[in-house]
Amino acid sequence: MIVIRPNASPAGLEKKVRTLFDASARKLRSIEGSWNSSQGAPVFTVGGRYTSRGWTEWTQGFQFGSAILQFDATAEPHFLDYGREHTVRIMASHLTHRGVHDHGFNNVSTYGNLLRLLNEGAIPADAWEKRFYEVALMCSGAVQAMRWSRTPDGGGYIYSFNGPHSLFVDTIRSLRALAVAHRLGHKPMGENDRPVSLLEHLILHANATARYSVYYGEGRDSYDVRGRTAHESVFNTNDGNYRCPNSQQGYSPFSTWTRGLAWAMCGFAEQLEFLHTLPDDVLELYGGRTAIESTMRRAAEATCDFYIENSPTDGIPYWDTGAPNLYRLGDWAAKPSDPFNSWEPVDSSAAAIAAQGLLRLGRYLSNDRYWNAGLTVADALFDDPYLSKDPSHQGLILHAVYHRPNGWDYAPDSDGVPRGEACVWGDYHARELGLYLLRMIEDRPYLTFWSDAK
């Protein structure tokens, strides 16, 4: 269980945050100097160098989005130029990619961050550039929303790259694509010129995720523990009925893959912040503010509580709370994480995502427990042995895991346990977490995935 540090503050982490971005600049320049775009998107490091791993192209936005976040944090124009140039040159195919559920990852991290900076005045105003980003984001949100499966109760969900039967818990974080497109006033057209409500799809998908991906300790099955999550929920495509939980990247359908848990924590907290900006009459069309927000709040609180209660004391989790060899570590939740153990890997990328979820929910609810838990996780993540200061290693946050069941992660020792490597989404979210804190330290505007023009 996380030992939460009371009375923590972003200012207390300022030195670590600035060290993070100093290291980040060197890492980004190293990747720029060595990466060949014909290889596809960087995914994770092997021996300290970023490599690709084909599954789906869901990480490209984190590569260029990291440079844009670096500019936001440091005002170094090189990183803006690099991020902007490569977004325009390489990211277009991701806008119309009908085969993935990852539009929020790829496109809000790039086009979305650029539009946010332009609206904030950090980029010189240019009407055509602004409109380019807006149209790109409207297109992305529409394409994401069209991956739609219906459920018998009138609901539905954005289906994963596995197909129409599959709801992934991590898609809750990609709802930001629909949210941004909705804020821009976009109404894509479906069959017979029927307009599709992006906000309705957002709310229905969040409801489905809260209902099927998150557990509440109410006897749903023999492994119903409040706050745990299932990576995948499987439905019958003939009638839309829910059938069972499943797991692609976790140990089993009945254990909790901690990165999926973190996606839920961050995604629900972020959507609560977004809903707060919408007028009551708009939400009334889809069940009303009270019902919509209570569903998301229930899921956010349950998942954040589970993370706090089922992580090591420093808040850096092992890759799955049911991993088969965790028992060999003894009472692992009563001591700090150990990425050098010989049995099960930690996943620092889950911590980078979860910390932001804890902070956002804590701020939204004015809840010190969640807020201080988020700062506690950030404090551990931005320090040894997780923050890499080695200029020869291209990874920023070490000891991340991608796909443990498939054996994709590099294990340097004979025990077969991955350690010492980084992944592009973990590095991106560490930068996003650092920027979140830095903006508070510097009394800059609160960091959201959307922004309105000045």
Short mmCIF file of C-alpha atoms in Angstrom, two decimals:
data_model
loop_
_atom_site.label_atom_id
_atom_site.label_comp_id
_atom_site.label_asym_id
_atom_site.label_seq_id
_atom_site.Cartn_x
_atom_site.Cartn_y
_atom_site.Cartn_z
CA MET A 1 0.00 0.00 0.00
CA ILE A 2 1.30 3.45 -0.86
CA VAL A 3 2.66 5.30 2.14
CA ILE A 4 1.22 8.69 1.31
CA ARG A 5 3.34 11.66 2.24
CA PRO A 6 1.20 14.30 3.95
CA ASN A 7 1.47 17.99 3.18
CA ALA A 8 3.26 17.37 -0.11
CA SER A 9 3.29 20.07 -2.77
CA PRO A 10 4.36 20.54 -6.38
CA ALA A 11 6.92 23.11 -5.18
CA GLY A 12 8.59 20.40 -3.14
CA LEU A 13 9.22 18.48 -6.37
CA GLU A 14 10.54 21.43 -8.38
CA LYS A 15 14.17 20.29 -8.40
CA LYS A 16 13.19 16.80 -9.55
CA VAL A 17 10.86 18.15 -12.24
CA ARG A 18 13.56 20.41 -13.66
CA THR A 19 16.05 17.54 -13.59
CA LEU A 20 13.49 15.46 -15.50
CA PHE A 21 13.28 17.99 -18.30
CA ASP A 22 17.05 18.48 -18.41
CA ALA A 23 17.45 14.74 -18.93
CA SER A 24 14.51 14.70 -21.34
CA ALA A 25 16.16 17.21 -23.67
CA ARG A 26 19.22 14.99 -24.08
CA LYS A 27 17.10 11.90 -24.67
CA LEU A 28 14.97 13.59 -27.32
CA ARG A 29 18.01 14.90 -29.20
CA SER A 30 19.57 11.45 -29.13
CA ILE A 31 16.43 9.87 -30.62
CA GLU A 32 16.21 12.60 -33.27
CA GLY A 33 19.78 11.90 -34.29
CA SER A 34 19.38 8.15 -34.64
CA TRP A 35 15.77 7.41 -35.52
CA ASN A 36 14.87 6.36 -39.06
CA SER A 37 11.20 7.11 -39.71
CA SER A 38 11.04 4.24 -42.21
CA GLN A 39 11.26 1.91 -39.20
CA GLY A 40 7.85 3.07 -38.00
CA ALA A 41 7.23 4.41 -34.53
CA PRO A 42 9.59 3.88 -31.60
CA VAL A 43 8.03 1.63 -28.96
CA PHE A 44 10.55 0.55 -26.29
CA THR A 45 14.27 0.45 -25.69
CA VAL A 46 16.56 -2.55 -26.01
CA GLY A 47 19.96 -2.03 -24.46
CA GLY A 48 19.16 1.64 -24.10
CA ARG A 49 18.21 2.29 -27.76
CA TYR A 50 14.66 2.79 -28.99
CA THR A 51 13.30 0.07 -31.28
CA SER A 52 10.03 -0.69 -33.06
CA ARG A 53 7.57 -3.47 -32.38
CA GLY A 54 4.73 -3.90 -34.82
CA TRP A 55 1.30 -4.56 -33.34
CA THR A 56 -0.58 -1.42 -34.15
CA GLU A 57 0.89 2.02 -34.76
CA TRP A 58 -0.30 3.59 -31.51
CA THR A 59 2.92 5.25 -30.28
CA GLN A 60 3.95 7.69 -33.02
CA GLY A 61 2.09 10.56 -31.38
CA PHE A 62 4.05 10.05 -28.17
CA GLN A 63 7.32 10.49 -30.06
CA PHE A 64 6.50 13.89 -31.53
CA GLY A 65 4.19 14.87 -28.69
CA SER A 66 7.13 14.48 -26.29
CA ALA A 67 9.03 17.15 -28.18
CA ILE A 68 6.02 19.48 -27.99
CA LEU A 69 5.72 18.91 -24.23
CA GLN A 70 9.44 19.63 -23.91
CA PHE A 71 8.92 23.00 -25.61
CA ASP A 72 5.97 23.72 -23.33
CA ALA A 73 8.17 23.05 -20.30
CA THR A 74 11.37 24.78 -21.40
CA ALA A 75 10.45 27.18 -24.27
CA GLU A 76 13.32 25.73 -26.34
CA PRO A 77 12.22 26.48 -29.93
CA HIS A 78 14.06 23.49 -31.40
CA PHE A 79 11.58 21.09 -29.83
CA LEU A 80 8.57 23.03 -31.10
CA ASP A 81 10.04 23.07 -34.60
CA TYR A 82 10.74 19.34 -34.49
CA GLY A 83 7.34 18.43 -33.09
CA ARG A 84 5.44 20.69 -35.45
CA GLU A 85 7.36 19.64 -38.56
CA HIS A 86 6.99 15.93 -37.91
CA THR A 87 3.34 16.21 -36.94
CA VAL A 88 2.61 17.81 -40.31
CA ARG A 89 4.87 15.48 -42.26
CA ILE A 90 4.14 12.11 -40.67
CA MET A 91 0.95 12.11 -38.61
CA ALA A 92 -1.68 12.55 -41.36
CA SER A 93 -2.23 8.81 -41.78
CA HIS A 94 -3.12 8.54 -38.09
CA LEU A 95 -5.98 11.01 -38.52
CA THR A 96 -7.86 8.65 -40.81
CA HIS A 97 -6.66 5.35 -39.34
CA ARG A 98 -9.89 3.36 -39.10
CA GLY A 99 -8.19 0.27 -37.68
CA VAL A 100 -7.27 1.47 -34.18
CA HIS A 101 -8.86 2.85 -31.04
CA ASP A 102 -5.84 5.05 -30.24
CA HIS A 103 -6.69 8.43 -31.74
CA GLY A 104 -6.41 10.20 -28.41
CA PHE A 105 -2.89 8.85 -27.99
CA ASN A 106 -1.61 9.70 -31.46
CA ASN A 107 -3.46 12.84 -32.42
CA VAL A 108 -4.31 14.74 -29.25
CA SER A 109 -0.68 14.28 -28.19
CA THR A 110 0.45 16.05 -31.37
CA TYR A 111 -2.18 18.17 -33.12
CA GLY A 112 -3.98 18.67 -29.81
CA ASN A 113 -0.93 19.92 -27.93
CA LEU A 114 -0.06 22.25 -30.79
CA LEU A 115 -3.57 23.71 -30.87
CA ARG A 116 -3.50 24.14 -27.10
CA LEU A 117 -0.20 26.03 -27.27
CA LEU A 118 -1.47 28.20 -30.10
CA ASN A 119 -4.63 29.04 -28.18
CA GLU A 120 -2.58 29.83 -25.08
CA GLY A 121 -0.42 32.24 -27.04
CA ALA A 122 2.78 30.20 -26.74
CA ILE A 123 2.87 29.85 -30.54
CA PRO A 124 2.42 33.01 -32.65
CA ALA A 125 -1.14 33.26 -33.82
CA ASP A 126 -1.77 32.12 -37.37
CA ALA A 127 -5.35 31.60 -38.50
CA TRP A 128 -4.49 29.00 -41.13
CA GLU A 129 -2.27 26.99 -38.82
CA LYS A 130 -4.95 27.05 -36.15
CA ARG A 131 -7.60 25.88 -38.58
CA PHE A 132 -5.33 23.11 -39.81
CA TYR A 133 -5.02 21.71 -36.28
CA GLU A 134 -8.74 22.09 -35.67
CA VAL A 135 -9.76 20.24 -38.83
CA ALA A 136 -7.23 17.50 -38.07
CA LEU A 137 -8.68 17.00 -34.59
CA MET A 138 -12.26 17.04 -35.84
CA CYS A 139 -11.35 14.36 -38.37
CA SER A 140 -9.61 12.25 -35.72
CA GLY A 141 -12.54 12.42 -33.31
CA ALA A 142 -14.99 11.44 -36.04
CA VAL A 143 -12.96 8.45 -37.20
CA GLN A 144 -12.52 7.28 -33.62
CA ALA A 145 -16.25 7.56 -32.95
CA MET A 146 -17.15 5.47 -35.99
CA ARG A 147 -15.58 2.36 -34.42
CA TRP A 148 -18.89 1.75 -32.72
CA SER A 149 -20.60 -1.34 -31.33
CA ARG A 150 -24.04 -1.18 -29.75
CA THR A 151 -25.27 -2.87 -26.58
CA PRO A 152 -28.88 -4.02 -26.02
CA ASP A 153 -29.57 -1.35 -23.41
CA GLY A 154 -29.15 1.44 -25.96
CA GLY A 155 -25.53 2.02 -25.05
CA GLY A 156 -22.37 1.27 -26.94
CA TYR A 157 -18.60 1.44 -26.99
CA ILE A 158 -15.65 2.25 -29.21
CA TYR A 159 -14.32 -1.17 -30.11
CA SER A 160 -10.64 -2.03 -29.98
CA PHE A 161 -8.37 -3.10 -32.81
CA ASN A 162 -9.36 -6.68 -31.93
CA GLY A 163 -12.75 -6.09 -33.54
CA PRO A 164 -16.39 -5.20 -32.80
CA HIS A 165 -16.63 -7.65 -29.88
CA SER A 166 -13.85 -5.98 -27.89
CA LEU A 167 -13.86 -3.10 -25.40
CA PHE A 168 -10.40 -2.14 -24.07
CA VAL A 169 -10.09 -0.31 -20.76
CA ASP A 170 -7.31 1.91 -22.14
CA THR A 171 -9.65 3.51 -24.69
CA ILE A 172 -11.06 5.66 -21.87
CA ARG A 173 -7.93 7.81 -22.24
CA SER A 174 -8.47 8.10 -25.99
CA LEU A 175 -11.90 9.66 -25.39
CA ARG A 176 -10.01 12.96 -25.37
CA ALA A 177 -10.16 12.77 -29.20
CA LEU A 178 -13.97 12.85 -29.10
CA ALA A 179 -13.97 15.53 -26.43
CA VAL A 180 -11.74 17.89 -28.41
CA ALA A 181 -13.71 17.37 -31.63
CA HIS A 182 -16.96 18.01 -29.76
CA ARG A 183 -15.59 21.25 -28.28
CA LEU A 184 -14.70 22.33 -31.80
CA GLY A 185 -18.37 21.91 -32.76
CA HIS A 186 -17.88 18.97 -35.09
CA LYS A 187 -20.85 16.77 -35.97
CA PRO A 188 -19.78 13.94 -38.28
CA MET A 189 -22.38 12.47 -40.59
CA GLY A 190 -23.39 8.82 -40.65
CA GLU A 191 -25.71 6.81 -42.86
CA ASN A 192 -28.53 8.78 -44.50
CA ASP A 193 -26.78 12.00 -43.49
CA ARG A 194 -27.65 11.37 -39.87
CA PRO A 195 -25.44 13.44 -37.54
CA VAL A 196 -23.42 11.53 -34.93
CA SER A 197 -23.10 13.10 -31.50
CA LEU A 198 -19.48 12.82 -30.39
CA LEU A 199 -20.47 13.77 -26.87
CA GLU A 200 -23.07 11.00 -26.76
CA HIS A 201 -20.52 8.44 -27.93
CA LEU A 202 -18.07 9.73 -25.33
CA ILE A 203 -20.58 9.39 -22.50
CA LEU A 204 -21.86 5.99 -23.62
CA HIS A 205 -18.35 4.61 -23.99
CA ALA A 206 -17.39 5.92 -20.54
CA ASN A 207 -20.53 4.31 -19.11
CA ALA A 208 -19.68 0.97 -20.74
CA THR A 209 -16.12 1.13 -19.45
CA ALA A 210 -17.32 1.96 -15.95
CA ARG A 211 -19.86 -0.85 -16.05
CA TYR A 212 -17.87 -3.66 -17.67
CA SER A 213 -14.17 -2.83 -17.22
CA VAL A 214 -14.26 -1.71 -13.58
CA TYR A 215 -15.27 -3.86 -10.60
CA TYR A 216 -17.01 -2.59 -7.48
CA GLY A 217 -16.98 -5.50 -5.01
CA GLU A 218 -20.64 -6.32 -5.61
CA GLY A 219 -20.36 -10.03 -6.42
CA ARG A 220 -20.15 -9.76 -10.17
CA ASP A 221 -17.92 -12.84 -10.22
CA SER A 222 -15.67 -14.74 -7.83
CA TYR A 223 -12.87 -12.22 -8.35
CA ASP A 224 -14.91 -9.06 -7.88
CA VAL A 225 -12.65 -6.79 -5.83
CA ARG A 226 -13.57 -3.11 -5.73
CA GLY A 227 -11.47 -1.02 -8.09
CA ARG A 228 -9.73 -3.70 -10.06
CA THR A 229 -10.06 -3.60 -13.84
CA ALA A 230 -10.25 -6.03 -16.75
CA HIS A 231 -8.15 -5.14 -19.76
CA GLU A 232 -10.71 -6.37 -22.28
CA SER A 233 -14.47 -6.89 -22.10
CA VAL A 234 -15.88 -9.30 -24.66
CA PHE A 235 -19.36 -8.98 -26.20
CA ASN A 236 -21.51 -11.14 -28.47
CA THR A 237 -21.59 -9.29 -31.77
CA ASN A 238 -24.87 -10.90 -32.78
CA ASP A 239 -26.92 -9.33 -29.99
CA GLY A 240 -24.47 -7.01 -28.21
CA ASN A 241 -24.64 -8.79 -24.87
CA TYR A 242 -21.64 -8.83 -22.55
CA ARG A 243 -20.00 -12.24 -22.25
CA CYS A 244 -16.81 -12.16 -20.19
CA PRO A 245 -13.63 -10.35 -19.16
CA ASN A 246 -10.39 -11.05 -20.99
CA SER A 247 -6.80 -9.83 -20.93
CA GLN A 248 -4.40 -9.11 -23.76
CA GLN A 249 -1.46 -7.70 -21.81
CA GLY A 250 -2.25 -8.68 -18.22
CA TYR A 251 -1.71 -12.03 -16.56
CA SER A 252 -5.35 -13.13 -16.66
CA PRO A 253 -8.91 -11.85 -17.02
CA PHE A 254 -9.28 -12.13 -13.24
CA SER A 255 -6.17 -10.25 -12.18
CA THR A 256 -5.39 -6.57 -12.66
CA TRP A 257 -2.94 -5.40 -15.30
CA THR A 258 -1.71 -2.22 -13.66
CA ARG A 259 -1.23 -0.14 -16.78
CA GLY A 260 -4.85 -0.80 -17.74
CA LEU A 261 -5.81 0.24 -14.22
CA ALA A 262 -3.79 3.44 -14.66
CA TRP A 263 -5.46 4.25 -17.99
CA ALA A 264 -8.83 4.04 -16.23
CA MET A 265 -7.67 6.23 -13.33
CA CYS A 266 -6.34 8.95 -15.59
CA GLY A 267 -9.06 8.70 -18.22
CA PHE A 268 -12.01 8.99 -15.84
CA ALA A 269 -10.41 11.82 -13.84
CA GLU A 270 -9.65 13.75 -17.01
CA GLN A 271 -13.16 13.31 -18.36
CA LEU A 272 -14.63 14.57 -15.09
CA GLU A 273 -12.60 17.74 -15.58
CA PHE A 274 -13.85 18.01 -19.15
CA LEU A 275 -17.52 17.50 -18.23
CA HIS A 276 -17.21 20.27 -15.67
CA THR A 277 -16.76 22.73 -18.57
CA LEU A 278 -20.02 21.77 -20.28
CA PRO A 279 -23.37 23.47 -19.57
CA ASP A 280 -26.10 21.53 -17.78
CA ASP A 281 -28.54 21.72 -20.67
CA VAL A 282 -26.12 19.95 -22.99
CA LEU A 283 -25.62 17.08 -20.54
CA GLU A 284 -29.38 16.87 -19.93
CA LEU A 285 -29.73 15.34 -23.39
CA TYR A 286 -27.69 12.32 -22.25
CA GLY A 287 -29.03 11.64 -18.77
CA GLY A 288 -28.08 14.77 -16.89
CA ARG A 289 -24.97 15.94 -15.11
CA THR A 290 -25.63 14.10 -11.86
CA ALA A 291 -25.99 10.68 -13.44
CA ILE A 292 -23.11 11.09 -15.89
CA GLU A 293 -20.64 12.47 -13.39
CA SER A 294 -21.59 10.05 -10.62
CA THR A 295 -20.85 7.08 -12.90
CA MET A 296 -17.43 8.42 -13.83
CA ARG A 297 -16.64 9.52 -10.28
CA ARG A 298 -17.52 6.08 -8.92
CA ALA A 299 -15.15 4.44 -11.40
CA ALA A 300 -12.39 6.99 -10.79
CA GLU A 301 -12.55 6.65 -7.01
CA ALA A 302 -12.69 2.84 -7.10
CA THR A 303 -9.69 2.50 -9.40
CA CYS A 304 -7.63 5.09 -7.55
CA ASP A 305 -8.38 3.41 -4.22
CA PHE A 306 -7.37 0.01 -5.64
CA TYR A 307 -4.11 1.45 -6.97
CA ILE A 308 -3.24 3.01 -3.61
CA GLU A 309 -4.07 -0.20 -1.74
CA ASN A 310 -2.36 -2.61 -4.16
CA SER A 311 0.91 -0.87 -4.97
CA PRO A 312 4.25 -0.99 -3.16
CA THR A 313 4.83 1.73 -0.59
CA ASP A 314 6.49 4.10 -3.11
CA GLY A 315 3.60 3.80 -5.59
CA ILE A 316 5.51 2.14 -8.45
CA PRO A 317 3.46 -0.99 -9.22
CA TYR A 318 4.38 -4.41 -10.44
CA TRP A 319 3.02 -5.14 -13.91
CA ASP A 320 0.01 -7.14 -12.67
CA THR A 321 -1.36 -7.48 -9.16
CA GLY A 322 -1.95 -11.18 -9.80
CA ALA A 323 1.41 -11.92 -11.45
CA PRO A 324 2.20 -15.57 -10.73
CA ASN A 325 5.54 -15.09 -8.96
CA LEU A 326 4.71 -12.08 -6.82
CA TYR A 327 4.29 -14.35 -3.82
CA ARG A 328 8.04 -15.04 -3.97
CA LEU A 329 8.65 -11.41 -3.00
CA GLY A 330 6.88 -11.85 0.31
CA ASP A 331 4.74 -8.93 1.44
CA TRP A 332 5.58 -6.89 -1.66
CA ALA A 333 2.90 -4.26 -1.00
CA ALA A 334 4.44 -3.43 2.38
CA LYS A 335 7.81 -2.30 1.00
CA PRO A 336 9.14 -0.15 -1.84
CA SER A 337 9.13 -1.51 -5.37
CA ASP A 338 12.14 -3.55 -6.44
CA PRO A 339 12.79 -3.45 -10.19
CA PHE A 340 15.89 -5.62 -9.72
CA ASN A 341 14.09 -8.62 -8.23
CA SER A 342 14.40 -11.97 -10.01
CA TRP A 343 10.69 -12.83 -10.27
CA GLU A 344 8.34 -10.17 -11.62
CA PRO A 345 8.92 -6.81 -13.33
CA VAL A 346 7.58 -3.47 -12.20
CA ASP A 347 5.92 -1.15 -14.72
CA SER A 348 7.05 2.43 -14.29
CA SER A 349 4.88 3.51 -17.23
CA ALA A 350 1.80 2.57 -15.21
CA ALA A 351 3.04 4.81 -12.41
CA ALA A 352 3.53 7.76 -14.78
CA ILE A 353 -0.06 7.46 -15.97
CA ALA A 354 -1.57 6.70 -12.56
CA ALA A 355 0.11 9.62 -10.80
CA GLN A 356 -1.62 12.07 -13.10
CA GLY A 357 -4.95 10.34 -12.50
CA LEU A 358 -4.50 10.63 -8.74
CA LEU A 359 -3.55 14.30 -8.98
CA ARG A 360 -6.40 15.24 -11.29
CA LEU A 361 -8.99 13.40 -9.22
CA GLY A 362 -7.58 14.84 -6.01
CA ARG A 363 -7.83 18.35 -7.38
CA TYR A 364 -11.30 17.77 -8.84
CA LEU A 365 -12.64 16.42 -5.54
CA SER A 366 -10.47 18.62 -3.28
CA ASN A 367 -9.31 15.32 -1.79
CA ASP A 368 -5.90 15.41 -0.09
CA ARG A 369 -5.55 11.63 -0.04
CA TYR A 370 -5.57 11.30 -3.82
CA TRP A 371 -3.60 14.51 -4.34
CA ASN A 372 -0.82 13.54 -1.94
CA ALA A 373 -0.76 10.00 -3.30
CA GLY A 374 -0.14 11.40 -6.78
CA LEU A 375 2.72 13.55 -5.49
CA THR A 376 4.15 10.55 -3.64
CA VAL A 377 4.22 8.50 -6.85
CA ALA A 378 5.79 11.38 -8.81
CA ASP A 379 8.44 11.81 -6.12
CA ALA A 380 9.53 8.18 -6.49
CA LEU A 381 9.24 8.13 -10.29
CA PHE A 382 11.43 11.21 -10.79
CA ASP A 383 14.32 9.72 -8.83
CA ASP A 384 16.65 6.73 -8.79
CA PRO A 385 16.30 4.01 -9.93
CA TYR A 386 13.58 5.19 -12.33
CA LEU A 387 14.70 8.51 -13.81
CA SER A 388 17.53 7.87 -16.25
CA LYS A 389 20.26 10.50 -16.30
CA ASP A 390 22.59 8.38 -18.45
CA PRO A 391 23.11 10.30 -21.72
CA SER A 392 23.85 7.05 -23.57
CA HIS A 393 20.40 5.62 -22.72
CA GLN A 394 17.57 6.98 -24.87
CA GLY A 395 14.88 6.11 -22.33
CA LEU A 396 13.76 8.66 -19.75
CA ILE A 397 11.88 6.48 -17.24
CA LEU A 398 13.41 3.06 -16.67
CA HIS A 399 11.89 -0.30 -15.72
CA ALA A 400 8.83 -0.16 -17.95
CA VAL A 401 7.04 -3.18 -19.44
CA TYR A 402 5.17 -3.45 -22.71
CA HIS A 403 3.78 -6.97 -23.25
CA ARG A 404 4.86 -9.44 -20.61
CA PRO A 405 2.70 -12.37 -21.84
CA ASN A 406 4.14 -12.12 -25.36
CA GLY A 407 7.69 -11.82 -24.04
CA TRP A 408 8.41 -8.68 -26.05
CA ASP A 409 10.38 -6.87 -23.35
CA TYR A 410 14.16 -7.06 -23.11
CA ALA A 411 15.45 -9.02 -20.12
CA PRO A 412 19.17 -8.39 -19.63
CA ASP A 413 19.82 -11.22 -17.16
CA SER A 414 19.34 -14.96 -17.05
CA ASP A 415 16.34 -14.69 -14.71
CA GLY A 416 14.25 -13.51 -17.69
CA VAL A 417 12.77 -10.50 -15.89
CA PRO A 418 12.62 -7.27 -17.94
CA ARG A 419 14.31 -4.30 -16.30
CA GLY A 420 16.37 -1.26 -17.14
CA GLU A 421 14.42 -0.25 -20.25
CA ALA A 422 11.90 2.44 -21.16
CA CYS A 423 8.84 2.77 -23.39
CA VAL A 424 7.70 5.76 -25.40
CA TRP A 425 4.29 6.09 -23.67
CA GLY A 426 5.91 5.93 -20.24
CA ASP A 427 8.37 8.65 -21.21
CA TYR A 428 5.60 10.78 -22.73
CA HIS A 429 3.39 10.52 -19.67
CA ALA A 430 6.30 11.25 -17.35
CA ARG A 431 6.84 14.46 -19.32
CA GLU A 432 3.11 15.21 -19.20
CA LEU A 433 3.13 14.61 -15.44
CA GLY A 434 6.19 16.82 -15.07
CA LEU A 435 4.56 19.57 -17.13
CA TYR A 436 1.39 19.30 -15.06
CA LEU A 437 3.41 19.96 -11.92
CA LEU A 438 5.68 22.58 -13.50
CA ARG A 439 2.75 24.69 -14.61
CA MET A 440 1.54 24.75 -11.00
CA ILE A 441 5.01 25.58 -9.72
CA GLU A 442 5.31 28.47 -12.19
CA ASP A 443 1.69 29.59 -11.70
CA ARG A 444 0.86 28.98 -15.36
CA PRO A 445 -2.56 27.90 -16.70
CA TYR A 446 -3.80 24.53 -15.49
CA LEU A 447 -2.88 21.77 -17.94
CA THR A 448 -5.79 20.20 -19.81
CA PHE A 449 -6.00 18.36 -23.13
CA TRP A 450 -8.22 21.09 -24.53
CA SER A 451 -8.02 24.85 -24.59
CA ASP A 452 -10.06 27.79 -25.77
CA ALA A 453 -8.71 30.60 -27.86
CA LYS A 454 -7.72 33.72 -25.99
#
